[in-house]
């Protein structure tokens, strides 16, 4: 049971519940004595219930149960249900204006449209801006009819795929229009300050008082040429293929340059590659670069496979360079 706070709705059944952004919306139902039409929201972030404050001249739907509700865009649509007798009215609630509206379907020529017969205990869903209603019970018989109500006119326009990523990656290591050159392993890497400034390290370099802020050529000594290009590719496009053979080096570079999301992506890739021979090396790197999730996974792996891992060269090296980690492992066995 989730501990909640706020104005908790009374017990009920045959209500409707839909999710919108970080909220669950609950309308009506039956409390065992009468039909309800109260309107509550539950905030998933702070686990708090509250009544939804509505405005406008249109009153809310009449008290009912066994209705259906769906979300389309920034509106909730509520159809049918039972007030003691079956209903076929359709309401919308706008989250932008906090107002109810009764929806009266019409044809393209403005004439009153055919609508489903009154019903409750039906199913309802939204697809491509259309409301679909199936089955239910009308008070006399079970139904299996299937209705579609278009909430918006379909516009068929062929929209090409975005070329943003491919356009941005075309600037990577391209001298034309570049305004800064990094020298990595003696090789020039042409870059653009505007895109590099997504990284806190480069932002501080270019905006602060560091001497590199005024230089057109900057030497980077702590990373390989291949890894630096991968780092820049991520800064330019927000994506990069993390090959297993550079995952650890890219992880270290992401930590050094303050690119937290890339660091986490590398952690995920490295986790897949943990084995007997690499576990101790990865543990040391995770410990040094404060990667808590990766550190814990390595520690668990080593504890499960201690006899084998403790015989590896990497474990012996860890014993020489970080004896505290070895003691921690021995204490946790």
PDB file of C-alpha atoms in Angstrom, residues 178-298:
ATOM      1  CA  UNK A 178      35.424  25.879 -36.556  1.00  0.00           C
ATOM      2  CA  UNK A 179      36.557  28.427 -33.983  1.00  0.00           C
ATOM      3  CA  UNK A 180      38.815  26.304 -31.775  1.00  0.00           C
ATOM      4  CA  UNK A 181      41.375  23.584 -32.470  1.00  0.00           C
ATOM      5  CA  UNK A 182      42.308  20.917 -29.932  1.00  0.00           C
ATOM      6  CA  UNK A 183      45.618  19.111 -30.251  1.00  0.00           C
ATOM      7  CA  UNK A 184      45.198  15.515 -29.083  1.00  0.00           C
ATOM      8  CA  UNK A 185      48.085  13.059 -29.399  1.00  0.00           C
ATOM      9  CA  UNK A 186      49.690  15.533 -31.781  1.00  0.00           C
ATOM     10  CA  UNK A 187      46.670  15.574 -34.121  1.00  0.00           C
ATOM     11  CA  UNK A 188      44.381  18.582 -34.675  1.00  0.00           C
ATOM     12  CA  UNK A 189      40.693  18.217 -33.809  1.00  0.00           C
ATOM     13  CA  UNK A 190      38.573  21.053 -35.180  1.00  0.00           C
ATOM     14  CA  UNK A 191      35.636  22.030 -32.983  1.00  0.00           C
ATOM     15  CA  UNK A 192      33.026  24.685 -32.244  1.00  0.00           C
ATOM     16  CA  UNK A 193      32.893  26.413 -28.870  1.00  0.00           C
ATOM     17  CA  UNK A 194      29.115  26.779 -28.943  1.00  0.00           C
ATOM     18  CA  UNK A 195      28.615  23.001 -29.023  1.00  0.00           C
ATOM     19  CA  UNK A 196      31.526  22.187 -26.726  1.00  0.00           C
ATOM     20  CA  UNK A 197      30.001  24.410 -24.037  1.00  0.00           C
ATOM     21  CA  UNK A 198      27.414  21.711 -23.315  1.00  0.00           C
ATOM     22  CA  UNK A 199      30.286  20.345 -21.220  1.00  0.00           C
ATOM     23  CA  UNK A 200      30.956  22.077 -17.884  1.00  0.00           C
ATOM     24  CA  UNK A 201      34.733  21.713 -18.339  1.00  0.00           C
ATOM     25  CA  UNK A 202      34.780  23.562 -21.648  1.00  0.00           C
ATOM     26  CA  UNK A 203      32.219  26.108 -20.468  1.00  0.00           C
ATOM     27  CA  UNK A 204      34.505  27.047 -17.588  1.00  0.00           C
ATOM     28  CA  UNK A 205      37.465  27.114 -19.962  1.00  0.00           C
ATOM     29  CA  UNK A 206      35.859  29.419 -22.529  1.00  0.00           C
ATOM     30  CA  UNK A 207      33.894  31.688 -20.186  1.00  0.00           C
ATOM     31  CA  UNK A 208      36.352  31.958 -17.304  1.00  0.00           C
ATOM     32  CA  UNK A 209      39.781  33.431 -16.772  1.00  0.00           C
ATOM     33  CA  UNK A 210      41.741  30.393 -17.942  1.00  0.00           C
ATOM     34  CA  UNK A 211      44.433  31.263 -20.469  1.00  0.00           C
ATOM     35  CA  UNK A 212      42.826  28.821 -22.937  1.00  0.00           C
ATOM     36  CA  UNK A 213      39.848  31.180 -23.212  1.00  0.00           C
ATOM     37  CA  UNK A 214      41.879  33.424 -25.530  1.00  0.00           C
ATOM     38  CA  UNK A 215      43.701  30.673 -27.405  1.00  0.00           C
ATOM     39  CA  UNK A 216      42.705  29.304 -30.796  1.00  0.00           C
ATOM     40  CA  UNK A 217      44.702  26.109 -30.264  1.00  0.00           C
ATOM     41  CA  UNK A 218      44.408  24.085 -27.048  1.00  0.00           C
ATOM     42  CA  UNK A 219      46.388  20.966 -26.164  1.00  0.00           C
ATOM     43  CA  UNK A 220      44.549  18.096 -24.464  1.00  0.00           C
ATOM     44  CA  UNK A 221      46.945  15.659 -22.808  1.00  0.00           C
ATOM     45  CA  UNK A 222      44.768  13.371 -20.734  1.00  0.00           C
ATOM     46  CA  UNK A 223      42.786  11.479 -23.380  1.00  0.00           C
ATOM     47  CA  UNK A 224      43.391   9.583 -26.613  1.00  0.00           C
ATOM     48  CA  UNK A 225      42.469  11.015 -30.002  1.00  0.00           C
ATOM     49  CA  UNK A 226      39.817   8.345 -30.588  1.00  0.00           C
ATOM     50  CA  UNK A 227      38.178   8.824 -27.202  1.00  0.00           C
ATOM     51  CA  UNK A 228      38.217  12.615 -27.533  1.00  0.00           C
ATOM     52  CA  UNK A 229      36.424  12.389 -30.888  1.00  0.00           C
ATOM     53  CA  UNK A 230      33.792  10.138 -29.280  1.00  0.00           C
ATOM     54  CA  UNK A 231      33.375  12.672 -26.470  1.00  0.00           C
ATOM     55  CA  UNK A 232      32.892  15.494 -28.982  1.00  0.00           C
ATOM     56  CA  UNK A 233      30.445  13.413 -31.009  1.00  0.00           C
ATOM     57  CA  UNK A 234      28.308  13.050 -27.893  1.00  0.00           C
ATOM     58  CA  UNK A 235      28.518  16.783 -27.155  1.00  0.00           C
ATOM     59  CA  UNK A 236      27.471  17.593 -30.720  1.00  0.00           C
ATOM     60  CA  UNK A 237      24.622  15.082 -31.092  1.00  0.00           C
ATOM     61  CA  UNK A 238      23.722  13.775 -27.602  1.00  0.00           C
ATOM     62  CA  UNK A 239      24.458  10.260 -28.813  1.00  0.00           C
ATOM     63  CA  UNK A 240      27.501   8.132 -29.586  1.00  0.00           C
ATOM     64  CA  UNK A 241      28.200   4.455 -30.177  1.00  0.00           C
ATOM     65  CA  UNK A 242      30.094   3.200 -27.140  1.00  0.00           C
ATOM     66  CA  UNK A 243      32.320   0.389 -28.340  1.00  0.00           C
ATOM     67  CA  UNK A 244      33.385  -2.048 -25.602  1.00  0.00           C
ATOM     68  CA  UNK A 245      37.084  -1.450 -26.282  1.00  0.00           C
ATOM     69  CA  UNK A 246      36.842   2.270 -25.444  1.00  0.00           C
ATOM     70  CA  UNK A 247      33.993   2.178 -22.910  1.00  0.00           C
ATOM     71  CA  UNK A 248      36.297   2.437 -19.887  1.00  0.00           C
ATOM     72  CA  UNK A 249      38.460   5.206 -21.379  1.00  0.00           C
ATOM     73  CA  UNK A 250      35.360   7.127 -22.465  1.00  0.00           C
ATOM     74  CA  UNK A 251      33.915   6.682 -18.976  1.00  0.00           C
ATOM     75  CA  UNK A 252      37.057   8.215 -17.466  1.00  0.00           C
ATOM     76  CA  UNK A 253      36.981  11.082 -19.986  1.00  0.00           C
ATOM     77  CA  UNK A 254      33.292  11.763 -19.351  1.00  0.00           C
ATOM     78  CA  UNK A 255      34.012  12.010 -15.637  1.00  0.00           C
ATOM     79  CA  UNK A 256      37.036  14.243 -16.192  1.00  0.00           C
ATOM     80  CA  UNK A 257      35.153  16.630 -18.482  1.00  0.00           C
ATOM     81  CA  UNK A 258      31.951  16.617 -16.417  1.00  0.00           C
ATOM     82  CA  UNK A 259      29.601  14.969 -18.938  1.00  0.00           C
ATOM     83  CA  UNK A 260      27.415  13.130 -16.451  1.00  0.00           C
ATOM     84  CA  UNK A 261      24.913  11.499 -18.808  1.00  0.00           C
ATOM     85  CA  UNK A 262      27.658  10.097 -21.030  1.00  0.00           C
ATOM     86  CA  UNK A 263      29.370   8.788 -17.911  1.00  0.00           C
ATOM     87  CA  UNK A 264      26.205   6.895 -16.960  1.00  0.00           C
ATOM     88  CA  UNK A 265      25.844   5.496 -20.494  1.00  0.00           C
ATOM     89  CA  UNK A 266      29.411   4.215 -20.298  1.00  0.00           C
ATOM     90  CA  UNK A 267      28.726   2.678 -16.883  1.00  0.00           C
ATOM     91  CA  UNK A 268      25.829   0.737 -18.392  1.00  0.00           C
ATOM     92  CA  UNK A 269      28.029  -0.533 -21.221  1.00  0.00           C
ATOM     93  CA  UNK A 270      30.835  -1.489 -18.842  1.00  0.00           C
ATOM     94  CA  UNK A 271      28.450  -3.404 -16.578  1.00  0.00           C
ATOM     95  CA  UNK A 272      27.718  -5.762 -19.447  1.00  0.00           C
ATOM     96  CA  UNK A 273      31.410  -6.512 -19.908  1.00  0.00           C
ATOM     97  CA  UNK A 274      32.365  -7.345 -16.304  1.00  0.00           C
ATOM     98  CA  UNK A 275      34.177 -10.681 -16.137  1.00  0.00           C
ATOM     99  CA  UNK A 276      36.714 -12.477 -13.969  1.00  0.00           C
ATOM    100  CA  UNK A 277      39.725 -10.758 -15.523  1.00  0.00           C
ATOM    101  CA  UNK A 278      38.297  -7.224 -15.692  1.00  0.00           C
ATOM    102  CA  UNK A 279      36.338  -6.995 -12.426  1.00  0.00           C
ATOM    103  CA  UNK A 280      39.168  -5.635 -10.250  1.00  0.00           C
ATOM    104  CA  UNK A 281      40.225  -3.047 -12.837  1.00  0.00           C
ATOM    105  CA  UNK A 282      36.654  -1.829 -13.277  1.00  0.00           C
ATOM    106  CA  UNK A 283      36.163  -1.673  -9.501  1.00  0.00           C
ATOM    107  CA  UNK A 284      39.210   0.579  -9.116  1.00  0.00           C
ATOM    108  CA  UNK A 285      38.005   2.895 -11.879  1.00  0.00           C
ATOM    109  CA  UNK A 286      34.484   3.040 -10.448  1.00  0.00           C
ATOM    110  CA  UNK A 287      35.881   3.813  -7.000  1.00  0.00           C
ATOM    111  CA  UNK A 288      38.194   6.532  -8.314  1.00  0.00           C
ATOM    112  CA  UNK A 289      35.502   8.233 -10.404  1.00  0.00           C
ATOM    113  CA  UNK A 290      32.690   7.937  -7.824  1.00  0.00           C
ATOM    114  CA  UNK A 291      30.424   5.729  -9.941  1.00  0.00           C
ATOM    115  CA  UNK A 292      28.351   4.251  -7.130  1.00  0.00           C
ATOM    116  CA  UNK A 293      26.185   1.905  -9.209  1.00  0.00           C
ATOM    117  CA  UNK A 294      29.120   0.509 -11.148  1.00  0.00           C
ATOM    118  CA  UNK A 295      31.172   0.150  -7.969  1.00  0.00           C
ATOM    119  CA  UNK A 296      28.440  -1.819  -6.223  1.00  0.00           C
ATOM    120  CA  UNK A 297      27.931  -4.121  -9.210  1.00  0.00           C
ATOM    121  CA  UNK A 298      31.675  -4.827  -9.405  1.00  0.00           C
TER     122      UNK A 298
END
